[in-house]
Short mmCIF file of C-alpha atoms in Angstrom, two decimals:
data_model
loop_
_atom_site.label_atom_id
_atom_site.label_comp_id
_atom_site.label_asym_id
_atom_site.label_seq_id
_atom_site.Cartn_x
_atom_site.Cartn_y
_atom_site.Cartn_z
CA UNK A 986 -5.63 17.94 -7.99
CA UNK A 987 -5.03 15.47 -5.26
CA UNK A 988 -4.47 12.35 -4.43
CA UNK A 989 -4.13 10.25 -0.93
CA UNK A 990 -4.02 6.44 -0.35
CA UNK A 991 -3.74 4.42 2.72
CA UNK A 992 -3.51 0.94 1.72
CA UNK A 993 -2.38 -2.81 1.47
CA UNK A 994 -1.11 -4.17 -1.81
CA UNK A 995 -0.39 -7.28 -2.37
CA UNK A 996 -0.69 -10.30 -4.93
CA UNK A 997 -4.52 -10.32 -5.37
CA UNK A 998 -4.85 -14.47 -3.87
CA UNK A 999 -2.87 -13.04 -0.75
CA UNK A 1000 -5.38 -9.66 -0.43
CA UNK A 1001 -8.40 -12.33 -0.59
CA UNK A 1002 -7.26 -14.33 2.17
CA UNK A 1003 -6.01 -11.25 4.05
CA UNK A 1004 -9.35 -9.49 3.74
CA UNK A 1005 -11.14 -12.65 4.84
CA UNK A 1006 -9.55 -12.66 7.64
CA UNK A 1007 -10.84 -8.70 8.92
CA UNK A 1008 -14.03 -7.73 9.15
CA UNK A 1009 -14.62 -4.23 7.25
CA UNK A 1010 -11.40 -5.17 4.74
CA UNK A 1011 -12.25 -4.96 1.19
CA UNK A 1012 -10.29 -5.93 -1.63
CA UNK A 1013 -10.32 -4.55 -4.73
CA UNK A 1014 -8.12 -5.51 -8.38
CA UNK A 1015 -5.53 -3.76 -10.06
CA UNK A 1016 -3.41 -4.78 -12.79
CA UNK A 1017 -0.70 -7.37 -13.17
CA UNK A 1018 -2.16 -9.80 -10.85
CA UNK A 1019 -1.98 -7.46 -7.47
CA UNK A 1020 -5.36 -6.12 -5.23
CA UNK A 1021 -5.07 -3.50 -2.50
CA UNK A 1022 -7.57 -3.08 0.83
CA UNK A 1023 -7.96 0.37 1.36
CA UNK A 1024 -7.00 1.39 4.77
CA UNK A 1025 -10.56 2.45 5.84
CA UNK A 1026 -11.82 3.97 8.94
CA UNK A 1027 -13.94 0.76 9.37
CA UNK A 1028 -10.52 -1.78 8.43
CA UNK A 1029 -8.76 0.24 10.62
CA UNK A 1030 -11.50 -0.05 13.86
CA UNK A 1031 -11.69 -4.15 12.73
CA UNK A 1032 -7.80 -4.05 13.23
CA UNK A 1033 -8.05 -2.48 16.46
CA UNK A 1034 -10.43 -3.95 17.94
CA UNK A 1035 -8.87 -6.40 20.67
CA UNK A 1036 -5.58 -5.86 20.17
CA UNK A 1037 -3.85 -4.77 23.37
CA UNK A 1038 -2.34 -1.57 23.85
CA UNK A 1039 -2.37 2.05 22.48
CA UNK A 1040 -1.53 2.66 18.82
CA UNK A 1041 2.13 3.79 18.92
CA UNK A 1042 3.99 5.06 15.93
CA UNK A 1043 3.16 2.10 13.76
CA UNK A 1044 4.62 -0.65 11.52
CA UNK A 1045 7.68 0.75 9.92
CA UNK A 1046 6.94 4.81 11.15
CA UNK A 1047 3.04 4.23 9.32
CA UNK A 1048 1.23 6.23 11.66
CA UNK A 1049 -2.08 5.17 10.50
CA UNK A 1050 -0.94 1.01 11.30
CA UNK A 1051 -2.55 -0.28 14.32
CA UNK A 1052 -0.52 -2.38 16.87
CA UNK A 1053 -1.39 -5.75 15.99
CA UNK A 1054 -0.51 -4.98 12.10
CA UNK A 1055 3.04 -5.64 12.00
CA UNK A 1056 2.10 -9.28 13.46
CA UNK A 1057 -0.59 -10.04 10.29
CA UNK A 1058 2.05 -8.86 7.73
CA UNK A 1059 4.30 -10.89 8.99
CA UNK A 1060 2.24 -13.84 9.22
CA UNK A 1061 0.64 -13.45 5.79
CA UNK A 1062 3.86 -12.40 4.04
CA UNK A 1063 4.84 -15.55 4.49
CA UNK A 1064 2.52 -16.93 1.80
CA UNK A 1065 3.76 -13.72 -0.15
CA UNK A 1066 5.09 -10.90 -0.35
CA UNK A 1067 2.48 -8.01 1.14
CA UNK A 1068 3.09 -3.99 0.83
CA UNK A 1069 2.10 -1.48 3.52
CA UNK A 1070 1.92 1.93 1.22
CA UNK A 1071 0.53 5.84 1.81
CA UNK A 1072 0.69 8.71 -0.71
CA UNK A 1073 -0.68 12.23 0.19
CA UNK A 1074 -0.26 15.11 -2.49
CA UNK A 1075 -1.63 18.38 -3.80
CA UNK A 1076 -1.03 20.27 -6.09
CA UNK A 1077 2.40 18.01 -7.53
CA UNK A 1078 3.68 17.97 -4.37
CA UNK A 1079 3.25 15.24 -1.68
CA UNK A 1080 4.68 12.52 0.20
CA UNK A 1081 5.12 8.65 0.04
CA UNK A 1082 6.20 5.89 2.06
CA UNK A 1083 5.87 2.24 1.35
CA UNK A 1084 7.31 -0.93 2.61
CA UNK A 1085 7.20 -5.06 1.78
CA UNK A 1086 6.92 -7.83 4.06
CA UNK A 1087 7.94 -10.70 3.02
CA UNK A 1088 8.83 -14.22 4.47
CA UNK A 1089 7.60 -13.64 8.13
CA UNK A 1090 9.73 -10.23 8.55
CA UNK A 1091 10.02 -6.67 6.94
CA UNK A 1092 11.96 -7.47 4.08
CA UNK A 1093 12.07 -4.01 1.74
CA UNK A 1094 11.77 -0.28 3.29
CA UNK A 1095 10.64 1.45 4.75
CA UNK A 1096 11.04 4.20 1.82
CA UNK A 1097 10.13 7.81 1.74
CA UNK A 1098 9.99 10.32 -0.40
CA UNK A 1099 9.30 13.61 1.61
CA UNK A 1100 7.76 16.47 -0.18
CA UNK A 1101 9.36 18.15 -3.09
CA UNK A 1102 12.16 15.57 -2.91
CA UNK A 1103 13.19 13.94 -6.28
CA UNK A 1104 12.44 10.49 -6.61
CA UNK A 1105 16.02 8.61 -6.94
CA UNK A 1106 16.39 6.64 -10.91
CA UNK A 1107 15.18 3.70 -9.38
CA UNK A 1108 11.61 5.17 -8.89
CA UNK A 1109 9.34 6.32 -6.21
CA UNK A 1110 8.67 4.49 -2.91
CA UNK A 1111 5.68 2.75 -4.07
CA UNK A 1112 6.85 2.35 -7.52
CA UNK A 1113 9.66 0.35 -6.17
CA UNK A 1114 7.78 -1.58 -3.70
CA UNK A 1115 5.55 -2.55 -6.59
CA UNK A 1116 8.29 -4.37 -8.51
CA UNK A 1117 9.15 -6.28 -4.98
CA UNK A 1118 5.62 -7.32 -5.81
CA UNK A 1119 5.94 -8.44 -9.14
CA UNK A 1120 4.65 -5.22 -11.28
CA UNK A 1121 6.49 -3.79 -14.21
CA UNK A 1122 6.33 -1.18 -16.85
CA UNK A 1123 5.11 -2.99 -20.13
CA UNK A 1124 6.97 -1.65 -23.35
CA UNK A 1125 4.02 -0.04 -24.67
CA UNK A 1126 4.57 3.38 -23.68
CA UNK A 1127 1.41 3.60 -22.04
CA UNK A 1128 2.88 3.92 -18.77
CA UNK A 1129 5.37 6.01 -16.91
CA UNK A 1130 5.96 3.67 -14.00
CA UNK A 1131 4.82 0.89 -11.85
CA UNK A 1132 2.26 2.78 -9.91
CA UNK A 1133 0.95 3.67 -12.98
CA UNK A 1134 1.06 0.41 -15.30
CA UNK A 1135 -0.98 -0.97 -12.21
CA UNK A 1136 -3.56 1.37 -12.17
CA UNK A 1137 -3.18 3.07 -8.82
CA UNK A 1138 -3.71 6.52 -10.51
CA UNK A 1139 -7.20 5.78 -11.05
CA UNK A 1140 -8.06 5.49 -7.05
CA UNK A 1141 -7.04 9.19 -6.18
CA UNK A 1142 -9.11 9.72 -3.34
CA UNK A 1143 -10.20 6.30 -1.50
CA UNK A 1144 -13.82 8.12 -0.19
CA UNK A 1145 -14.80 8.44 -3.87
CA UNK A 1146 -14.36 4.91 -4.95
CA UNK A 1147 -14.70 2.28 -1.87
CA UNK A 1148 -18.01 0.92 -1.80
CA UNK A 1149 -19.25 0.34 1.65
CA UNK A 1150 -21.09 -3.27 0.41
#
């Protein structure tokens, strides 16, 4: 099975405003308080669109970030903090990177995890960046990890559950 994600997370008040402000974004909920906007083809055009020059290698070596990103983290972390986070894997094996902005500046990460690499004790890239933002594992049992307690394992492949309304 696999699973790929492009996408900002953040505390859900800061993903409203954030999406208000580009055409195309869409937020949608996840647990504990926190939203995401998928990075879409169409939120990725909106991004682009008038910002001057070519895309380069991207906020914090995200490839997929348009120039002109970096500058809206950094001006809506300072409301919050705001994560920038990509997973690609198949088959149990996959990468992740993930990274926080918070008060005006790039405040945790980047951090990768490259394929077959162990994640360290402290967790996985976007399991980590998700307690910067506030998640945690509830006592339950129910949940393995951050990423998890959230809900991000139930949007495995963003084509098959953003709605284009």
């Amino acid at each position: 099975m696999s699973y790929e994600l492009q996408a900002l997370i953040g505390p859900a008040e800061l993903v409203a405003v954030a999406a208000a402000e580009v055409p195309a974004a869409r937020a949608y909920p996840l647990a504990q308080g926190l939203a995401l906007i998928p990075a879409t083809p169409a939120f990725l055009a909106a991004l682009r669109f008038g910002e001057d020059g070519p895309a380069g290698a991207g906020a914090a070596g995200f490839t997929w970030i348009p120039n002109g990103l970096e500058r809206r983290l950094a001006a809506w972390s300072k409301a919050g903090p705001i994560a920038c986070v990509e997973a690609d894997y198949f088959g149990g094996t996959g990468t992740q990177r993930a990274a926080v902005w918070a008060d005006g500046r790039l405040d945790l990460g980047p951090l990768t995890s490259a394929e077959l690499e162990r994640h360290p004790p402290e967790g996985s890239p976007i399991s980590r960046v998700l307690r910067r933002l506030g998640a945690w594992v509830p006592e339950d049992g129910d949940h393995r990890d951050e990423f998890d307690a959230v809900g991000l394992g139930a949007h495995r492949a963003t084509s098959s559950w953003v709605t284009t309304s």
